[in-house]
mmCIF file of C-alpha atoms in Angstrom:
data_model
loop_
_atom_site.group_PDB
_atom_site.id
_atom_site.type_symbol
_atom_site.label_atom_id
_atom_site.label_comp_id
_atom_site.label_asym_id
_atom_site.label_seq_id
_atom_site.Cartn_x
_atom_site.Cartn_y
_atom_site.Cartn_z
ATOM 1 C CA UNK N 1342 73.976 -30.975 29.497
ATOM 2 C CA UNK N 1343 77.494 -29.551 29.499
ATOM 3 C CA UNK N 1344 80.161 -31.669 27.835
ATOM 4 C CA UNK N 1345 83.899 -31.655 28.747
ATOM 5 C CA UNK N 1346 84.826 -29.298 25.909
ATOM 6 C CA UNK N 1347 82.380 -26.718 27.262
ATOM 7 C CA UNK N 1348 84.107 -26.867 30.635
ATOM 8 C CA UNK N 1349 87.498 -26.423 28.973
ATOM 9 C CA UNK N 1350 86.129 -23.351 27.213
ATOM 10 C CA UNK N 1351 84.869 -22.035 30.560
ATOM 11 C CA UNK N 1352 88.356 -22.487 32.002
ATOM 12 C CA UNK N 1353 89.920 -20.630 29.088
ATOM 13 C CA UNK N 1354 87.455 -17.773 29.544
ATOM 14 C CA UNK N 1355 88.100 -17.667 33.292
ATOM 15 C CA UNK N 1356 91.846 -17.414 32.653
ATOM 16 C CA UNK N 1357 91.364 -14.577 30.172
ATOM 17 C CA UNK N 1358 89.138 -12.655 32.630
ATOM 18 C CA UNK N 1359 91.204 -13.277 35.756
ATOM 19 C CA UNK N 1360 94.783 -13.373 34.497
ATOM 20 C CA UNK N 1361 96.122 -10.738 36.901
ATOM 21 C CA UNK N 1362 94.325 -12.206 39.920
ATOM 22 C CA UNK N 1363 95.475 -15.757 39.163
ATOM 23 C CA UNK N 1364 99.106 -14.667 38.725
ATOM 24 C CA UNK N 1365 98.970 -12.580 41.888
ATOM 25 C CA UNK N 1366 97.428 -15.385 43.976
ATOM 26 C CA UNK N 1367 97.459 -18.772 42.224
ATOM 27 C CA UNK N 1368 96.075 -20.606 45.241
ATOM 28 C CA UNK N 1369 93.028 -18.368 45.339
ATOM 29 C CA UNK N 1370 91.820 -19.321 41.867
ATOM 30 C CA UNK N 1371 88.725 -21.520 41.664
ATOM 31 C CA UNK N 1372 86.211 -22.465 38.992
ATOM 32 C CA UNK N 1373 82.906 -24.232 39.503
ATOM 33 C CA UNK N 1374 80.672 -25.234 36.584
ATOM 34 C CA UNK N 1375 77.223 -26.885 36.934
ATOM 35 C CA UNK N 1376 76.915 -29.673 34.366
ATOM 36 C CA UNK N 1377 73.107 -29.655 34.141
ATOM 37 C CA UNK N 1378 72.360 -33.400 34.027
ATOM 38 C CA UNK N 1379 69.104 -34.358 32.317
ATOM 39 C CA UNK N 1380 65.931 -34.870 34.279
ATOM 40 C CA UNK N 1381 64.356 -38.302 34.363
ATOM 41 C CA UNK N 1382 61.809 -37.228 31.743
ATOM 42 C CA UNK N 1383 64.539 -35.905 29.446
ATOM 43 C CA UNK N 1384 66.618 -39.071 29.848
ATOM 44 C CA UNK N 1385 63.567 -41.238 29.099
ATOM 45 C CA UNK N 1386 62.783 -39.201 25.978
ATOM 46 C CA UNK N 1387 66.354 -39.590 24.661
ATOM 47 C CA UNK N 1388 68.274 -42.246 26.624
ATOM 48 C CA UNK N 1389 71.008 -42.513 23.982
ATOM 49 C CA UNK N 1390 71.994 -38.866 24.382
ATOM 50 C CA UNK N 1391 71.907 -39.126 28.172
ATOM 51 C CA UNK N 1392 74.207 -42.136 28.230
ATOM 52 C CA UNK N 1393 76.519 -40.626 25.599
ATOM 53 C CA UNK N 1394 76.910 -37.585 27.853
ATOM 54 C CA UNK N 1395 77.651 -39.695 30.943
ATOM 55 C CA UNK N 1396 80.200 -41.780 28.994
ATOM 56 C CA UNK N 1397 81.880 -38.585 27.768
ATOM 57 C CA UNK N 1398 82.536 -37.563 31.371
ATOM 58 C CA UNK N 1399 83.740 -41.034 32.368
ATOM 59 C CA UNK N 1400 86.326 -41.064 29.575
ATOM 60 C CA UNK N 1401 87.568 -37.492 29.624
ATOM 61 C CA UNK N 1402 90.866 -38.136 31.407
ATOM 62 C CA UNK N 1403 92.202 -35.599 33.920
ATOM 63 C CA UNK N 1404 89.145 -33.390 33.640
ATOM 64 C CA UNK N 1405 87.003 -36.206 35.063
ATOM 65 C CA UNK N 1406 88.983 -36.193 38.330
ATOM 66 C CA UNK N 1407 87.247 -32.981 39.375
ATOM 67 C CA UNK N 1408 83.664 -34.050 38.699
ATOM 68 C CA UNK N 1409 81.109 -34.473 41.495
ATOM 69 C CA UNK N 1410 78.796 -37.448 40.821
ATOM 70 C CA UNK N 1411 75.374 -38.132 42.309
ATOM 71 C CA UNK N 1412 72.884 -40.982 42.092
ATOM 72 C CA UNK N 1413 69.698 -40.168 40.265
ATOM 73 C CA UNK N 1414 66.667 -42.452 39.984
ATOM 74 C CA UNK N 1415 65.206 -42.230 36.487
ATOM 75 C CA UNK N 1416 61.763 -43.738 35.927
ATOM 76 C CA UNK N 1417 61.927 -46.874 33.765
ATOM 77 C CA UNK N 1418 65.742 -46.465 33.533
ATOM 78 C CA UNK N 1419 66.729 -47.311 37.084
ATOM 79 C CA UNK N 1420 69.330 -45.676 39.327
ATOM 80 C CA UNK N 1421 72.111 -43.859 37.479
ATOM 81 C CA UNK N 1422 75.353 -42.251 38.683
ATOM 82 C CA UNK N 1423 75.521 -38.930 36.852
ATOM 83 C CA UNK N 1424 77.974 -35.975 36.827
ATOM 84 C CA UNK N 1425 76.414 -32.861 38.371
ATOM 85 C CA UNK N 1426 79.215 -30.330 38.868
ATOM 86 C CA UNK N 1427 82.806 -29.715 37.839
ATOM 87 C CA UNK N 1428 84.979 -27.743 40.236
ATOM 88 C CA UNK N 1429 88.676 -27.269 40.896
ATOM 89 C CA UNK N 1430 91.105 -24.739 42.280
ATOM 90 C CA UNK N 1431 94.709 -23.425 41.936
ATOM 91 C CA UNK N 1432 95.546 -21.416 38.873
ATOM 92 C CA UNK N 1433 98.300 -23.645 37.496
ATOM 93 C CA UNK N 1434 96.070 -26.726 37.589
ATOM 94 C CA UNK N 1435 93.144 -24.858 36.052
ATOM 95 C CA UNK N 1436 95.299 -23.593 33.173
ATOM 96 C CA UNK N 1437 96.713 -27.059 32.523
ATOM 97 C CA UNK N 1438 93.213 -28.530 32.416
ATOM 98 C CA UNK N 1439 92.096 -25.747 30.037
ATOM 99 C CA UNK N 1440 94.355 -27.022 27.281
ATOM 100 C CA UNK N 1441 97.845 -26.647 25.880
ATOM 101 C CA UNK N 1442 97.527 -23.047 24.697
ATOM 102 C CA UNK N 1443 96.294 -21.792 28.077
ATOM 103 C CA UNK N 1444 98.900 -23.876 29.912
ATOM 104 C CA UNK N 1445 101.636 -22.298 27.771
ATOM 105 C CA UNK N 1446 100.332 -18.773 28.409
ATOM 106 C CA UNK N 1447 100.202 -19.427 32.142
ATOM 107 C CA UNK N 1448 103.787 -20.679 32.207
ATOM 108 C CA UNK N 1449 105.125 -17.701 30.238
ATOM 109 C CA UNK N 1450 103.284 -14.956 32.109
ATOM 110 C CA UNK N 1451 103.868 -16.494 35.536
ATOM 111 C CA UNK N 1452 107.581 -16.835 34.783
ATOM 112 C CA UNK N 1453 107.859 -13.198 33.730
ATOM 113 C CA UNK N 1454 105.898 -12.023 36.766
ATOM 114 C CA UNK N 1455 108.045 -13.964 39.217
ATOM 115 C CA UNK N 1456 111.256 -12.706 37.606
ATOM 116 C CA UNK N 1457 109.975 -9.139 37.772
ATOM 117 C CA UNK N 1458 108.880 -9.411 41.408
ATOM 118 C CA UNK N 1459 112.265 -10.800 42.401
ATOM 119 C CA UNK N 1460 114.148 -8.036 40.558
ATOM 120 C CA UNK N 1461 111.916 -5.163 41.674
ATOM 121 C CA UNK N 1462 111.326 -6.153 45.295
ATOM 122 C CA UNK N 1463 114.459 -4.338 46.474
ATOM 123 C CA UNK N 1464 113.370 -1.179 44.635
ATOM 124 C CA UNK N 1465 109.938 -0.949 46.258
ATOM 125 C CA UNK N 1466 109.714 1.759 48.909
ATOM 126 C CA UNK N 1467 110.088 0.246 52.377
ATOM 127 C CA UNK N 1468 107.248 2.314 53.849
ATOM 128 C CA UNK N 1469 104.794 1.167 51.184
ATOM 129 C CA UNK N 1470 103.489 -1.530 53.521
ATOM 130 C CA UNK N 1471 99.985 -1.454 52.105
ATOM 131 C CA UNK N 1472 101.031 -2.279 48.564
ATOM 132 C CA UNK N 1473 101.236 -5.724 47.056
ATOM 133 C CA UNK N 1474 104.089 -5.733 44.580
ATOM 134 C CA UNK N 1475 103.138 -9.092 43.116
ATOM 135 C CA UNK N 1476 99.582 -7.967 42.491
ATOM 136 C CA UNK N 1477 100.696 -4.749 40.807
ATOM 137 C CA UNK N 1478 103.272 -6.540 38.677
ATOM 138 C CA UNK N 1479 100.616 -9.063 37.659
ATOM 139 C CA UNK N 1480 98.310 -6.222 36.661
ATOM 140 C CA UNK N 1481 101.054 -4.467 34.682
ATOM 141 C CA UNK N 1482 101.935 -7.657 32.807
ATOM 142 C CA UNK N 1483 98.288 -8.477 32.105
ATOM 143 C CA UNK N 1484 97.728 -5.031 30.571
ATOM 144 C CA UNK N 1485 100.410 -5.896 28.011
ATOM 145 C CA UNK N 1486 99.787 -9.630 27.916
ATOM 146 C CA UNK N 1487 99.940 -9.942 24.121
ATOM 147 C CA UNK N 1488 103.327 -8.224 24.004
ATOM 148 C CA UNK N 1489 104.708 -10.308 26.874
ATOM 149 C CA UNK N 1490 103.490 -13.513 25.227
ATOM 150 C CA UNK N 1491 105.080 -12.674 21.881
ATOM 151 C CA UNK N 1492 108.315 -11.310 23.320
ATOM 152 C CA UNK N 1493 111.527 -13.344 22.982
ATOM 153 C CA UNK N 1494 112.970 -14.272 26.366
ATOM 154 C CA UNK N 1495 116.004 -12.033 25.818
ATOM 155 C CA UNK N 1496 113.729 -8.992 25.466
ATOM 156 C CA UNK N 1497 111.578 -9.989 28.435
ATOM 157 C CA UNK N 1498 114.698 -10.290 30.580
ATOM 158 C CA UNK N 1499 115.910 -6.897 29.378
ATOM 159 C CA UNK N 1500 112.547 -5.310 30.237
ATOM 160 C CA UNK N 1501 112.919 -6.512 33.818
ATOM 161 C CA UNK N 1502 116.571 -5.450 34.092
ATOM 162 C CA UNK N 1503 115.824 -2.066 32.529
ATOM 163 C CA UNK N 1504 113.000 -1.410 35.001
ATOM 164 C CA UNK N 1505 115.262 -2.347 37.912
ATOM 165 C CA UNK N 1506 118.082 -0.097 36.696
ATOM 166 C CA UNK N 1507 115.766 2.853 36.070
ATOM 167 C CA UNK N 1508 114.255 2.481 39.528
ATOM 168 C CA UNK N 1509 117.732 2.436 41.039
ATOM 169 C CA UNK N 1510 118.747 5.564 39.069
ATOM 170 C CA UNK N 1511 115.711 7.875 39.035
ATOM 171 C CA UNK N 1512 116.275 11.169 37.244
ATOM 172 C CA UNK N 1513 119.538 9.968 35.684
ATOM 173 C CA UNK N 1514 119.174 12.358 32.771
ATOM 174 C CA UNK N 1515 120.892 9.773 30.571
ATOM 175 C CA UNK N 1516 120.147 9.367 26.932
ATOM 176 C CA UNK N 1517 118.891 5.874 26.182
ATOM 177 C CA UNK N 1518 122.209 4.825 24.662
ATOM 178 C CA UNK N 1519 124.019 5.716 27.894
ATOM 179 C CA UNK N 1520 122.096 3.232 30.018
ATOM 180 C CA UNK N 1521 124.662 0.475 30.749
ATOM 181 C CA UNK N 1522 122.520 -2.466 29.696
ATOM 182 C CA UNK N 1523 123.485 -4.581 26.670
ATOM 183 C CA UNK N 1524 120.748 -4.439 24.059
ATOM 184 C CA UNK N 1525 119.288 -1.150 25.324
ATOM 185 C CA UNK N 1526 118.944 1.302 22.468
ATOM 186 C CA UNK N 1527 116.499 3.866 21.159
ATOM 187 C CA UNK N 1528 114.479 1.580 18.882
ATOM 188 C CA UNK N 1529 114.322 -1.168 21.515
ATOM 189 C CA UNK N 1530 112.928 1.219 24.149
ATOM 190 C CA UNK N 1531 110.456 2.674 21.676
ATOM 191 C CA UNK N 1532 109.089 -0.830 21.071
ATOM 192 C CA UNK N 1533 109.128 -1.844 24.759
ATOM 193 C CA UNK N 1534 108.600 1.440 26.589
ATOM 194 C CA UNK N 1535 105.039 0.691 27.712
ATOM 195 C CA UNK N 1536 106.153 -2.645 29.167
ATOM 196 C CA UNK N 1537 109.077 -1.079 31.058
ATOM 197 C CA UNK N 1538 106.902 1.783 32.299
ATOM 198 C CA UNK N 1539 104.345 -0.710 33.571
ATOM 199 C CA UNK N 1540 106.969 -2.468 35.683
ATOM 200 C CA UNK N 1541 108.405 0.815 36.961
ATOM 201 C CA UNK N 1542 104.948 2.034 37.948
ATOM 202 C CA UNK N 1543 104.224 -1.268 39.714
ATOM 203 C CA UNK N 1544 107.274 -0.849 41.955
ATOM 204 C CA UNK N 1545 106.488 2.727 43.004
ATOM 205 C CA UNK N 1546 104.084 3.653 45.755
ATOM 206 C CA UNK N 1547 102.626 6.488 43.670
ATOM 207 C CA UNK N 1548 102.478 4.440 40.458
ATOM 208 C CA UNK N 1549 104.671 6.942 38.598
ATOM 209 C CA UNK N 1550 106.033 5.606 35.301
ATOM 210 C CA UNK N 1551 108.605 8.386 34.781
ATOM 211 C CA UNK N 1552 111.866 6.819 33.573
ATOM 212 C CA UNK N 1553 114.113 9.821 34.236
ATOM 213 C CA UNK N 1554 115.787 9.584 30.826
ATOM 214 C CA UNK N 1555 116.697 12.559 28.712
ATOM 215 C CA UNK N 1556 114.412 12.613 25.686
ATOM 216 C CA UNK N 1557 115.952 12.229 22.273
ATOM 217 C CA UNK N 1558 116.276 15.589 20.522
ATOM 218 C CA UNK N 1559 113.587 16.528 18.038
ATOM 219 C CA UNK N 1560 114.891 18.041 14.834
ATOM 220 C CA UNK N 1561 113.007 20.635 12.826
ATOM 221 C CA UNK N 1562 113.397 21.888 9.285
ATOM 222 C CA UNK N 1563 114.473 25.530 9.281
ATOM 223 C CA UNK N 1564 114.116 27.542 6.063
ATOM 224 C CA UNK N 1565 115.116 31.214 6.165
ATOM 225 C CA UNK N 1566 112.767 32.675 3.573
ATOM 226 C CA UNK N 1567 113.753 36.307 4.193
ATOM 227 C CA UNK N 1568 116.778 37.292 2.020
ATOM 228 C CA UNK N 1569 118.017 40.075 4.376
ATOM 229 C CA UNK N 1570 118.062 37.615 7.266
ATOM 230 C CA UNK N 1571 120.239 35.272 5.216
ATOM 231 C CA UNK N 1572 122.558 38.132 4.328
ATOM 232 C CA UNK N 1573 122.983 38.946 8.027
ATOM 233 C CA UNK N 1574 124.153 35.388 8.699
ATOM 234 C CA UNK N 1575 126.230 34.157 5.756
ATOM 235 C CA UNK N 1576 127.165 30.998 7.674
ATOM 236 C CA UNK N 1577 123.522 29.986 8.059
ATOM 237 C CA UNK N 1578 122.211 28.114 4.994
ATOM 238 C CA UNK N 1579 118.791 28.859 3.589
ATOM 239 C CA UNK N 1580 117.671 25.381 4.596
ATOM 240 C CA UNK N 1581 118.932 23.307 7.530
ATOM 241 C CA UNK N 1582 117.750 20.909 10.189
ATOM 242 C CA UNK N 1583 118.202 21.682 13.894
ATOM 243 C CA UNK N 1584 117.010 20.799 17.367
ATOM 244 C CA UNK N 1585 115.324 23.544 19.449
ATOM 245 C CA UNK N 1586 118.566 24.454 21.220
ATOM 246 C CA UNK N 1587 120.318 25.082 17.914
ATOM 247 C CA UNK N 1588 117.287 26.993 16.603
ATOM 248 C CA UNK N 1589 117.498 29.326 19.587
ATOM 249 C CA UNK N 1590 121.224 29.841 19.009
ATOM 250 C CA UNK N 1591 120.673 31.213 15.477
ATOM 251 C CA UNK N 1592 119.426 34.462 16.998
ATOM 252 C CA UNK N 1593 116.968 35.052 14.174
ATOM 253 C CA UNK N 1594 114.362 37.788 14.562
ATOM 254 C CA UNK N 1595 111.724 37.278 11.849
ATOM 255 C CA UNK N 1596 108.587 39.342 11.711
ATOM 256 C CA UNK N 1597 106.495 36.207 11.042
ATOM 257 C CA UNK N 1598 107.143 32.481 11.539
ATOM 258 C CA UNK N 1599 105.380 29.889 9.385
ATOM 259 C CA UNK N 1600 105.045 26.511 11.109
ATOM 260 C CA UNK N 1601 104.273 23.847 8.544
ATOM 261 C CA UNK N 1602 103.696 20.175 9.321
ATOM 262 C CA UNK N 1603 104.906 18.657 6.051
ATOM 263 C CA UNK N 1604 108.693 18.633 5.633
ATOM 264 C CA UNK N 1605 108.627 18.551 1.841
ATOM 265 C CA UNK N 1606 106.323 21.574 1.749
ATOM 266 C CA UNK N 1607 108.598 23.596 4.038
ATOM 267 C CA UNK N 1608 111.551 22.943 1.750
ATOM 268 C CA UNK N 1609 109.875 24.241 -1.419
ATOM 269 C CA UNK N 1610 108.445 27.493 -0.065
ATOM 270 C CA UNK N 1611 109.689 30.539 -2.011
ATOM 271 C CA UNK N 1612 111.379 33.576 -0.487
ATOM 272 C CA UNK N 1613 108.955 35.611 1.582
ATOM 273 C CA UNK N 1614 109.800 38.945 3.234
ATOM 274 C CA UNK N 1615 110.456 38.998 6.964
ATOM 275 C CA UNK N 1616 109.630 35.301 7.247
ATOM 276 C CA UNK N 1617 111.212 32.113 8.549
ATOM 277 C CA UNK N 1618 109.550 28.715 8.059
ATOM 278 C CA UNK N 1619 109.920 25.866 10.543
ATOM 279 C CA UNK N 1620 108.781 22.259 10.302
ATOM 280 C CA UNK N 1621 106.423 21.117 13.044
ATOM 281 C CA UNK N 1622 106.460 17.765 14.827
ATOM 282 C CA UNK N 1623 102.813 16.911 15.311
ATOM 283 C CA UNK N 1624 101.524 17.364 18.823
ATOM 284 C CA UNK N 1625 104.970 17.895 20.350
ATOM 285 C CA UNK N 1626 105.184 21.691 20.048
ATOM 286 C CA UNK N 1627 106.191 22.834 23.513
ATOM 287 C CA UNK N 1628 109.961 22.844 22.916
ATOM 288 C CA UNK N 1629 109.635 24.426 19.490
ATOM 289 C CA UNK N 1630 107.450 27.263 20.722
ATOM 290 C CA UNK N 1631 109.806 27.833 23.668
ATOM 291 C CA UNK N 1632 112.493 29.051 21.227
ATOM 292 C CA UNK N 1633 112.705 32.766 22.132
ATOM 293 C CA UNK N 1634 112.540 34.228 18.625
ATOM 294 C CA UNK N 1635 109.569 31.990 17.746
ATOM 295 C CA UNK N 1636 107.807 32.972 20.960
ATOM 296 C CA UNK N 1637 108.234 36.692 20.130
ATOM 297 C CA UNK N 1638 106.951 36.524 16.541
ATOM 298 C CA UNK N 1639 103.387 35.918 15.300
ATOM 299 C CA UNK N 1640 102.936 32.405 13.914
ATOM 300 C CA UNK N 1641 101.104 31.270 10.821
ATOM 301 C CA UNK N 1642 100.274 27.604 11.338
ATOM 302 C CA UNK N 1643 99.591 25.367 8.328
ATOM 303 C CA UNK N 1644 98.652 21.737 8.886
ATOM 304 C CA UNK N 1645 96.363 19.091 7.429
ATOM 305 C CA UNK N 1646 92.655 19.832 7.378
ATOM 306 C CA UNK N 1647 91.485 16.936 9.521
ATOM 307 C CA UNK N 1648 90.624 16.227 13.146
ATOM 308 C CA UNK N 1649 94.262 15.774 14.143
ATOM 309 C CA UNK N 1650 95.400 18.881 12.289
ATOM 310 C CA UNK N 1651 92.882 21.025 14.158
ATOM 311 C CA UNK N 1652 93.755 19.393 17.465
ATOM 312 C CA UNK N 1653 97.409 20.261 16.854
ATOM 313 C CA UNK N 1654 96.388 23.842 16.011
ATOM 314 C CA UNK N 1655 94.546 24.008 19.334
ATOM 315 C CA UNK N 1656 97.649 22.641 21.080
ATOM 316 C CA UNK N 1657 99.816 25.274 19.370
ATOM 317 C CA UNK N 1658 97.725 28.031 20.904
ATOM 318 C CA UNK N 1659 98.299 26.535 24.338
ATOM 319 C CA UNK N 1660 102.005 27.271 23.859
ATOM 320 C CA UNK N 1661 101.900 30.524 21.886
ATOM 321 C CA UNK N 1662 99.610 33.527 22.253
ATOM 322 C CA UNK N 1663 99.557 34.590 18.595
ATOM 323 C CA UNK N 1664 98.850 31.705 16.212
ATOM 324 C CA UNK N 1665 96.724 32.135 13.103
ATOM 325 C CA UNK N 1666 95.801 29.187 10.927
ATOM 326 C CA UNK N 1667 96.283 29.378 7.193
ATOM 327 C CA UNK N 1668 94.909 27.061 4.496
ATOM 328 C CA UNK N 1669 92.934 25.174 7.175
ATOM 329 C CA UNK N 1670 89.523 26.716 6.593
ATOM 330 C CA UNK N 1671 86.214 25.654 5.088
ATOM 331 C CA UNK N 1672 86.935 27.481 1.807
ATOM 332 C CA UNK N 1673 90.168 25.516 1.272
ATOM 333 C CA UNK N 1674 88.429 22.221 2.078
ATOM 334 C CA UNK N 1675 85.530 22.953 -0.265
ATOM 335 C CA UNK N 1676 87.886 24.009 -3.070
ATOM 336 C CA UNK N 1677 89.745 20.678 -2.889
ATOM 337 C CA UNK N 1678 86.954 18.178 -2.219
ATOM 338 C CA UNK N 1679 88.170 15.897 -4.991
ATOM 339 C CA UNK N 1680 91.546 15.565 -3.236
ATOM 340 C CA UNK N 1681 90.215 14.562 0.168
ATOM 341 C CA UNK N 1682 90.625 11.129 1.683
ATOM 342 C CA UNK N 1683 89.591 9.255 4.789
ATOM 343 C CA UNK N 1684 91.660 9.168 7.930
ATOM 344 C CA UNK N 1685 89.112 7.310 10.060
ATOM 345 C CA UNK N 1686 86.627 8.641 12.566
ATOM 346 C CA UNK N 1687 87.991 10.247 15.727
ATOM 347 C CA UNK N 1688 86.349 10.758 19.078
ATOM 348 C CA UNK N 1689 85.704 14.427 19.755
ATOM 349 C CA UNK N 1690 87.546 16.147 22.586
ATOM 350 C CA UNK N 1691 86.841 19.596 23.940
ATOM 351 C CA UNK N 1692 89.100 22.130 22.220
ATOM 352 C CA UNK N 1693 89.169 25.552 23.841
ATOM 353 C CA UNK N 1694 91.514 27.420 21.507
ATOM 354 C CA UNK N 1695 89.772 27.104 18.143
ATOM 355 C CA UNK N 1696 87.826 29.922 16.557
ATOM 356 C CA UNK N 1697 84.171 29.363 15.723
ATOM 357 C CA UNK N 1698 85.144 29.025 12.045
ATOM 358 C CA UNK N 1699 87.611 26.264 12.967
ATOM 359 C CA UNK N 1700 85.451 24.486 15.538
ATOM 360 C CA UNK N 1701 82.607 23.811 13.082
ATOM 361 C CA UNK N 1702 84.722 21.833 10.565
ATOM 362 C CA UNK N 1703 86.518 20.110 13.477
ATOM 363 C CA UNK N 1704 83.234 18.563 14.612
ATOM 364 C CA UNK N 1705 82.407 17.452 11.084
ATOM 365 C CA UNK N 1706 85.870 16.055 10.367
ATOM 366 C CA UNK N 1707 85.925 14.122 13.655
ATOM 367 C CA UNK N 1708 82.601 12.513 12.801
ATOM 368 C CA UNK N 1709 83.335 11.712 9.147
ATOM 369 C CA UNK N 1710 87.077 11.030 9.200
ATOM 370 C CA UNK N 1711 87.487 13.255 6.141
ATOM 371 C CA UNK N 1712 90.962 14.730 5.655
ATOM 372 C CA UNK N 1713 92.793 16.992 3.231
ATOM 373 C CA UNK N 1714 96.556 16.581 3.542
ATOM 374 C CA UNK N 1715 98.419 19.803 3.015
ATOM 375 C CA UNK N 1716 100.811 18.342 0.422
ATOM 376 C CA UNK N 1717 97.826 17.617 -1.855
ATOM 377 C CA UNK N 1718 97.154 21.339 -2.253
ATOM 378 C CA UNK N 1719 98.816 22.708 -5.390
ATOM 379 C CA UNK N 1720 101.850 24.765 -4.373
ATOM 380 C CA UNK N 1721 100.995 27.828 -6.468
ATOM 381 C CA UNK N 1722 97.547 28.091 -4.886
ATOM 382 C CA UNK N 1723 99.034 27.583 -1.413
ATOM 383 C CA UNK N 1724 101.738 30.223 -1.882
ATOM 384 C CA UNK N 1725 99.169 32.740 -3.114
ATOM 385 C CA UNK N 1726 97.119 32.226 0.071
ATOM 386 C CA UNK N 1727 100.233 32.379 2.219
ATOM 387 C CA UNK N 1728 101.323 35.656 0.630
ATOM 388 C CA UNK N 1729 97.885 37.182 1.193
ATOM 389 C CA UNK N 1730 97.827 36.202 4.867
ATOM 390 C CA UNK N 1731 101.469 37.166 5.328
ATOM 391 C CA UNK N 1732 100.881 40.643 3.875
ATOM 392 C CA UNK N 1733 98.087 41.169 6.406
ATOM 393 C CA UNK N 1734 100.354 40.152 9.274
ATOM 394 C CA UNK N 1735 103.270 42.283 8.099
ATOM 395 C CA UNK N 1736 101.059 45.351 7.816
ATOM 396 C CA UNK N 1737 99.605 44.842 11.306
ATOM 397 C CA UNK N 1738 102.727 43.616 13.120
ATOM 398 C CA UNK N 1739 105.567 46.026 13.948
ATOM 399 C CA UNK N 1740 109.145 44.855 13.440
ATOM 400 C CA UNK N 1741 110.328 42.874 16.475
ATOM 401 C CA UNK N 1742 112.420 44.600 19.089
ATOM 402 C CA UNK N 1743 115.715 42.776 19.432
ATOM 403 C CA UNK N 1744 116.403 41.129 22.784
#
């Protein structure tokens, strides 16, 4: 026997499973739940429970309006009118019957979807006759339902207006701060980018989520470790912070470039002949390695010994043909076991630019989540290893030819 609260739970579950479909087509929503009335034998064995169940359905308010009743003849108990099935349709009604929390979610998400459809309809390509904007908007909102539900109305409105403006100005090349929408700024878009992209993709025939904005510049630590290079450019400090365009403009021509993930470590490296050190930015290495003087020089890459560090090393080799890892090997990991921590397990991806000696620890580190952060390695030990590897590179690499 299913009681009213079980049906309410079924309605809540149906809403959670079918949110996008119900928003896209409220009239098409329907739920039917068999109530499993007792057999005559079951009712005779426990008549109190049977009648309690029937009374529960008679007194359950609005939910009872959608119950189908049938007469059943129970031996020794006579003819009884019993509830056999609950069924209703239309998404708004179903959500209201499911309870206050579901009703509130329905109202919020439906309101956002309708506002988005109205704002984006004019931006949808006219020849995209086969698409259903409402359905795609509903899907986009459902994918980020938690964020939409928690979002203040002022931010939800701005998400819709931002998507409409970006669709009307594709490839603007603006920085975020230049977009003429009150409240639009870098931190706001960082927090709401996935929501805006979802709406933009819903309005485009090809589903593209490209916003056409100019990315914010990425700044890198630059430390000129080679004294003669500093002497050649008295206006360039030993340590500075620049975007890739400014890095290219320095016109440096080191024999070796050290790319180091940790900013503090870059800053404390000692003078090293023929060498410039640059701070990395995680996975985003394409712009850095496009700097001409970095592209021409061999690179020593030093990152954390963990799954992400080795993935970034693999990515570096996609953008530069001569990258050697340093202090990212099994010997370094084994020598500092007491300093390792856990970064959480990571799913393994196929990496095609690791050496065999790097691939083996990558598999282990992905499975165990073990990590050795580079700043935990004592600086004297690290510099000794850097000098040894650097000497090998300097002896095998001719001085660069100036462009």
